[in-house]
PDB file of N, CA and C in Angstrom:
ATOM      1  N   MET K  14      -3.923   1.184  -6.505  1.00 94.00           N
ATOM      2  CA  MET K  14      -3.892  -0.283  -6.180  1.00 94.00           C
ATOM      3  C   MET K  14      -2.307  -0.853  -6.030  1.00 94.00           C
ATOM      4  N   MET K  15      -1.294  -0.562  -6.974  1.00 94.00           N
ATOM      5  CA  MET K  15      -0.029  -0.871  -7.372  1.00 94.00           C
ATOM      6  C   MET K  15       0.695   0.046  -6.024  1.00 94.00           C
ATOM      7  N   ALA K  16       0.376   1.244  -5.670  1.00 96.00           N
ATOM      8  CA  ALA K  16       0.826   2.010  -5.022  1.00 96.00           C
ATOM      9  C   ALA K  16       0.414   0.953  -3.213  1.00 96.00           C
ATOM     10  N   PHE K  17      -0.389   0.838  -2.981  1.00 96.00           N
ATOM     11  CA  PHE K  17      -0.983  -0.016  -1.677  1.00 96.00           C
ATOM     12  C   PHE K  17      -0.179  -1.351  -1.766  1.00 96.00           C
ATOM     13  N   SER K  18      -0.205  -1.865  -2.824  1.00 95.00           N
ATOM     14  CA  SER K  18       0.462  -3.471  -2.927  1.00 95.00           C
ATOM     15  C   SER K  18       2.208  -3.477  -2.715  1.00 95.00           C
ATOM     16  N   VAL K  19       2.806  -2.350  -3.009  1.00 95.00           N
ATOM     17  CA  VAL K  19       3.845  -2.318  -2.927  1.00 95.00           C
ATOM     18  C   VAL K  19       4.121  -1.732  -1.498  1.00 95.00           C
ATOM     19  N   ALA K  20       3.264  -0.700  -1.188  1.00 96.00           N
ATOM     20  CA  ALA K  20       3.836  -1.197   0.290  1.00 96.00           C
ATOM     21  C   ALA K  20       3.521  -1.694   1.034  1.00 96.00           C
ATOM     22  N   THR K  21       2.158  -2.574   1.339  1.00 94.00           N
ATOM     23  CA  THR K  21       2.417  -3.918   2.335  1.00 94.00           C
ATOM     24  C   THR K  21       3.155  -4.752   1.716  1.00 94.00           C
ATOM     25  N   VAL K  22       3.685  -5.096   0.537  1.00 93.00           N
ATOM     26  CA  VAL K  22       4.847  -5.857   0.500  1.00 93.00           C
ATOM     27  C   VAL K  22       6.341  -5.503   1.297  1.00 93.00           C
ATOM     28  N   PHE K  23       6.346  -4.057   0.953  1.00 94.00           N
ATOM     29  CA  PHE K  23       7.882  -3.701   2.076  1.00 94.00           C
ATOM     30  C   PHE K  23       7.488  -3.435   3.741  1.00 94.00           C
ATOM     31  N   ALA K  24       6.238  -3.698   3.822  1.00 93.00           N
ATOM     32  CA  ALA K  24       6.096  -3.072   5.055  1.00 93.00           C
ATOM     33  C   ALA K  24       5.579  -4.566   5.941  1.00 93.00           C
ATOM     34  N   GLU K  25       5.621  -5.349   5.375  1.00 90.00           N
ATOM     35  CA  GLU K  25       5.746  -7.024   5.572  1.00 90.00           C
ATOM     36  C   GLU K  25       6.860  -7.548   5.782  1.00 90.00           C
ATOM     37  N   ARG K  26       7.580  -6.996   4.291  1.00 91.00           N
ATOM     38  CA  ARG K  26       9.098  -7.957   4.368  1.00 91.00           C
ATOM     39  C   ARG K  26      10.473  -7.053   5.498  1.00 91.00           C
ATOM     40  N   TYR K  27       9.760  -5.607   5.797  1.00 93.00           N
ATOM     41  CA  TYR K  27      11.006  -5.555   6.730  1.00 93.00           C
ATOM     42  C   TYR K  27      10.299  -5.141   8.078  1.00 93.00           C
ATOM     43  N   LYS K  28       9.387  -5.768   8.469  1.00 87.00           N
ATOM     44  CA  LYS K  28       8.937  -4.809   9.940  1.00 87.00           C
ATOM     45  C   LYS K  28       9.383  -4.821  10.683  1.00 87.00           C
ATOM     46  N   ARG K  29      10.703  -5.478  10.526  1.00 93.00           N
ATOM     47  CA  ARG K  29      11.942  -5.876  11.761  1.00 93.00           C
ATOM     48  C   ARG K  29      11.980  -4.291  11.847  1.00 93.00           C
ATOM     49  N   HIS K  30      12.056  -3.338  11.106  1.00 94.00           N
ATOM     50  CA  HIS K  30      12.444  -1.924  11.013  1.00 94.00           C
ATOM     51  C   HIS K  30      10.792  -1.281  11.359  1.00 94.00           C
ATOM     52  N   LYS K  31      10.623  -0.587  12.664  1.00 93.00           N
ATOM     53  CA  LYS K  31       9.644   0.025  12.784  1.00 93.00           C
ATOM     54  C   LYS K  31       8.903   1.170  11.925  1.00 93.00           C
ATOM     55  N   TRP K  32      10.237   1.830  11.371  1.00 95.00           N
ATOM     56  CA  TRP K  32       9.584   2.891  10.441  1.00 95.00           C
ATOM     57  C   TRP K  32       9.771   2.398   8.909  1.00 95.00           C
ATOM     58  N   VAL K  33       9.282   1.269   8.758  1.00 96.00           N
ATOM     59  CA  VAL K  33       9.577   0.657   7.262  1.00 96.00           C
ATOM     60  C   VAL K  33       7.806   1.042   6.727  1.00 96.00           C
ATOM     61  N   PRO K  34       7.165   0.449   7.914  1.00 96.00           N
ATOM     62  CA  PRO K  34       5.726   0.686   7.424  1.00 96.00           C
ATOM     63  C   PRO K  34       5.026   1.894   7.267  1.00 96.00           C
ATOM     64  N   TYR K  35       5.274   2.751   8.540  1.00 96.00           N
ATOM     65  CA  TYR K  35       4.844   3.780   8.458  1.00 96.00           C
ATOM     66  C   TYR K  35       5.107   4.745   7.070  1.00 96.00           C
ATOM     67  N   VAL K  36       6.510   4.547   6.961  1.00 96.00           N
ATOM     68  CA  VAL K  36       6.869   5.445   5.485  1.00 96.00           C
ATOM     69  C   VAL K  36       6.412   4.888   4.228  1.00 96.00           C
ATOM     70  N   ALA K  37       6.098   3.641   4.251  1.00 97.00           N
ATOM     71  CA  ALA K  37       5.939   2.512   3.146  1.00 97.00           C
ATOM     72  C   ALA K  37       4.112   3.269   2.549  1.00 97.00           C
ATOM     73  N   TYR K  38       3.189   3.265   4.235  1.00 97.00           N
ATOM     74  CA  TYR K  38       1.963   3.385   3.742  1.00 97.00           C
ATOM     75  C   TYR K  38       1.845   5.105   3.922  1.00 97.00           C
ATOM     76  N   THR K  39       2.784   6.100   4.447  1.00 97.00           N
ATOM     77  CA  THR K  39       2.858   7.323   4.251  1.00 97.00           C
ATOM     78  C   THR K  39       2.371   7.773   2.379  1.00 97.00           C
ATOM     79  N   LEU K  40       4.047   7.180   1.818  1.00 97.00           N
ATOM     80  CA  LEU K  40       4.185   7.209   0.351  1.00 97.00           C
ATOM     81  C   LEU K  40       2.619   7.101  -0.252  1.00 97.00           C
ATOM     82  N   ALA K  41       2.273   5.694   0.144  1.00 97.00           N
ATOM     83  CA  ALA K  41       1.071   5.621  -0.946  1.00 97.00           C
ATOM     84  C   ALA K  41       0.027   6.207  -0.325  1.00 97.00           C
ATOM     85  N   THR K  42      -0.636   6.369   0.597  1.00 96.00           N
ATOM     86  CA  THR K  42      -1.596   7.761   1.175  1.00 96.00           C
ATOM     87  C   THR K  42      -0.769   8.740   0.280  1.00 96.00           C
ATOM     88  N   ALA K  43      -0.054   9.165   0.198  1.00 97.00           N
ATOM     89  CA  ALA K  43       0.431  10.657  -0.612  1.00 97.00           C
ATOM     90  C   ALA K  43       0.029  10.125  -2.146  1.00 97.00           C
ATOM     91  N   ILE K  44       0.067   9.574  -2.668  1.00 96.00           N
ATOM     92  CA  ILE K  44       0.002   8.748  -3.646  1.00 96.00           C
ATOM     93  C   ILE K  44      -1.195   8.964  -4.431  1.00 96.00           C
ATOM     94  N   SER K  45      -2.237   8.747  -3.397  1.00 95.00           N
ATOM     95  CA  SER K  45      -3.541   8.161  -3.504  1.00 95.00           C
ATOM     96  C   SER K  45      -3.919   9.635  -3.526  1.00 95.00           C
ATOM     97  N   PHE K  46      -3.383  10.464  -2.582  1.00 95.00           N
ATOM     98  CA  PHE K  46      -4.588  11.902  -2.224  1.00 95.00           C
ATOM     99  C   PHE K  46      -3.715  12.576  -3.801  1.00 95.00           C
ATOM    100  N   SER K  47      -2.822  12.468  -4.494  1.00 95.00           N
ATOM    101  CA  SER K  47      -2.327  13.335  -5.456  1.00 95.00           C
ATOM    102  C   SER K  47      -3.344  12.589  -6.601  1.00 95.00           C
ATOM    103  N   ARG K  48      -3.169  11.298  -6.554  1.00 94.00           N
ATOM    104  CA  ARG K  48      -4.314  11.360  -7.752  1.00 94.00           C
ATOM    105  C   ARG K  48      -5.890  12.152  -7.667  1.00 94.00           C
ATOM    106  N   ILE K  49      -6.314  11.644  -6.183  1.00 94.00           N
ATOM    107  CA  ILE K  49      -7.824  12.751  -6.420  1.00 94.00           C
ATOM    108  C   ILE K  49      -7.771  14.021  -6.885  1.00 94.00           C
ATOM    109  N   SER K  50      -6.249  14.497  -6.290  1.00 95.00           N
ATOM    110  CA  SER K  50      -6.541  16.032  -5.877  1.00 95.00           C
ATOM    111  C   SER K  50      -5.940  16.656  -7.600  1.00 95.00           C
ATOM    112  N   THR K  51      -5.475  15.915  -8.385  1.00 94.00           N
ATOM    113  CA  THR K  51      -4.929  16.155  -9.783  1.00 94.00           C
ATOM    114  C   THR K  51      -6.627  16.050 -10.767  1.00 94.00           C
ATOM    115  N   GLY K  52      -7.615  14.894 -10.322  1.00 92.00           N
ATOM    116  CA  GLY K  52      -8.802  14.875 -10.667  1.00 92.00           C
ATOM    117  C   GLY K  52      -9.000  13.864 -11.511  1.00 92.00           C
ATOM    118  N   SER K  53      -7.480  12.816 -11.600  1.00 90.00           N
ATOM    119  CA  SER K  53      -7.526  11.574 -12.562  1.00 90.00           C
ATOM    120  C   SER K  53      -8.205  10.403 -12.088  1.00 90.00           C
ATOM    121  N   HIS K  54      -8.997  10.436 -10.456  1.00 92.00           N
ATOM    122  CA  HIS K  54      -9.590   9.279  -9.875  1.00 92.00           C
ATOM    123  C   HIS K  54     -10.450   9.896  -8.894  1.00 92.00           C
ATOM    124  N   PHE K  55     -11.755   9.291  -8.887  1.00 95.00           N
ATOM    125  CA  PHE K  55     -12.853   9.962  -7.533  1.00 95.00           C
ATOM    126  C   PHE K  55     -12.296   8.948  -6.360  1.00 95.00           C
ATOM    127  N   PRO K  56     -12.775   9.555  -5.272  1.00 95.00           N
ATOM    128  CA  PRO K  56     -12.209   9.245  -4.029  1.00 95.00           C
ATOM    129  C   PRO K  56     -12.527   7.706  -3.802  1.00 95.00           C
ATOM    130  N   SER K  57     -13.798   7.132  -3.925  1.00 95.00           N
ATOM    131  CA  SER K  57     -14.038   6.030  -4.575  1.00 95.00           C
ATOM    132  C   SER K  57     -13.314   5.278  -5.043  1.00 95.00           C
ATOM    133  N   ASP K  58     -12.690   5.397  -5.989  1.00 94.00           N
ATOM    134  CA  ASP K  58     -11.702   4.349  -6.981  1.00 94.00           C
ATOM    135  C   ASP K  58     -10.475   4.604  -5.980  1.00 94.00           C
ATOM    136  N   VAL K  59      -9.874   5.313  -5.394  1.00 95.00           N
ATOM    137  CA  VAL K  59      -8.798   5.301  -4.604  1.00 95.00           C
ATOM    138  C   VAL K  59      -8.726   4.363  -3.698  1.00 95.00           C
ATOM    139  N   PHE K  60     -10.111   4.289  -2.620  1.00 96.00           N
ATOM    140  CA  PHE K  60     -10.170   3.732  -1.643  1.00 96.00           C
ATOM    141  C   PHE K  60     -10.267   2.312  -2.371  1.00 96.00           C
ATOM    142  N   ILE K  61     -10.936   1.770  -3.230  1.00 97.00           N
ATOM    143  CA  ILE K  61     -11.039   0.328  -3.839  1.00 97.00           C
ATOM    144  C   ILE K  61      -9.811   0.064  -3.998  1.00 97.00           C
ATOM    145  N   GLY K  62      -9.448   1.320  -4.991  1.00 95.00           N
ATOM    146  CA  GLY K  62      -7.568   0.529  -4.992  1.00 95.00           C
ATOM    147  C   GLY K  62      -6.812  -0.026  -3.776  1.00 95.00           C
ATOM    148  N   ALA K  63      -7.030   0.974  -3.016  1.00 96.00           N
ATOM    149  CA  ALA K  63      -6.278   0.847  -1.874  1.00 96.00           C
ATOM    150  C   ALA K  63      -6.662  -0.419  -0.766  1.00 96.00           C
ATOM    151  N   ALA K  64      -7.737  -0.984  -0.699  1.00 96.00           N
ATOM    152  CA  ALA K  64      -8.001  -2.355  -0.327  1.00 96.00           C
ATOM    153  C   ALA K  64      -7.960  -3.419  -1.385  1.00 96.00           C
ATOM    154  N   THR K  65      -7.878  -3.158  -2.258  1.00 95.00           N
ATOM    155  CA  THR K  65      -7.425  -4.505  -3.559  1.00 95.00           C
ATOM    156  C   THR K  65      -5.991  -4.503  -3.498  1.00 95.00           C
ATOM    157  N   GLY K  66      -5.509  -3.460  -3.501  1.00 95.00           N
ATOM    158  CA  GLY K  66      -4.140  -3.717  -3.651  1.00 95.00           C
ATOM    159  C   GLY K  66      -3.589  -4.506  -2.203  1.00 95.00           C
ATOM    160  N   PHE K  67      -3.642  -3.495  -1.336  1.00 94.00           N
ATOM    161  CA  PHE K  67      -3.646  -4.783   0.114  1.00 94.00           C
ATOM    162  C   PHE K  67      -3.954  -5.825   0.324  1.00 94.00           C
ATOM    163  N   ALA K  68      -5.312  -6.340  -0.438  1.00 93.00           N
ATOM    164  CA  ALA K  68      -5.504  -7.415  -0.162  1.00 93.00           C
ATOM    165  C   ALA K  68      -4.644  -8.172  -0.984  1.00 93.00           C
ATOM    166  N   ILE K  69      -4.659  -8.164  -2.157  1.00 92.00           N
ATOM    167  CA  ILE K  69      -3.903  -8.658  -3.135  1.00 92.00           C
ATOM    168  C   ILE K  69      -2.589  -9.302  -2.495  1.00 92.00           C
ATOM    169  N   ALA K  70      -1.432  -8.163  -2.099  1.00 91.00           N
ATOM    170  CA  ALA K  70      -0.180  -8.350  -1.476  1.00 91.00           C
ATOM    171  C   ALA K  70      -0.479  -9.162  -0.262  1.00 91.00           C
ATOM    172  N   LYS K  71      -1.353  -8.910   0.572  1.00 89.00           N
ATOM    173  CA  LYS K  71      -1.504  -9.595   1.823  1.00 89.00           C
ATOM    174  C   LYS K  71      -1.714 -11.402   1.948  1.00 89.00           C
ATOM    175  N   PHE K  72      -2.754 -11.246   1.131  1.00 89.00           N
ATOM    176  CA  PHE K  72      -3.441 -12.551   0.772  1.00 89.00           C
ATOM    177  C   PHE K  72      -2.769 -13.720  -0.271  1.00 89.00           C
ATOM    178  N   ASP K  73      -2.165 -13.135  -1.317  1.00 84.00           N
ATOM    179  CA  ASP K  73      -1.196 -14.262  -2.419  1.00 84.00           C
ATOM    180  C   ASP K  73      -0.264 -13.542  -2.901  1.00 84.00           C
ATOM    181  N   VAL K  74       0.557 -12.711  -2.437  1.00 78.00           N
ATOM    182  CA  VAL K  74       1.990 -12.685  -2.784  1.00 78.00           C
ATOM    183  C   VAL K  74       2.614 -12.717  -1.833  1.00 78.00           C
ATOM    184  N   LEU K  75       2.257 -12.104  -0.783  1.00 72.00           N
ATOM    185  CA  LEU K  75       3.087 -12.656   0.840  1.00 72.00           C
ATOM    186  C   LEU K  75       2.790 -13.836   1.438  1.00 72.00           C
ATOM    187  N   ARG K  76       1.810 -14.405   0.997  1.00 77.00           N
ATOM    188  CA  ARG K  76       1.120 -15.829   1.590  1.00 77.00           C
ATOM    189  C   ARG K  76       2.417 -17.139   0.812  1.00 77.00           C
ATOM    190  N   HIS K  77       3.350 -16.888  -0.193  1.00 65.00           N
ATOM    191  CA  HIS K  77       4.476 -17.410  -0.785  1.00 65.00           C
ATOM    192  C   HIS K  77       5.619 -17.807   0.060  1.00 65.00           C
TER     193      HIS K  77
END
């Protein structure tokens, strides 16, 4: 959740640089896949965490 919320904040704040959203979401996805591959989380945990992190960042943090 934290990886995608930070990625969303960076992607929105620096969207004038076209490469920043791609790098931010790629790193967040890599972190998510690493959590699945090490057995720390189930894929459903990662999906819900990514969706929740995105939603919190998009609709609460970036709203102000």
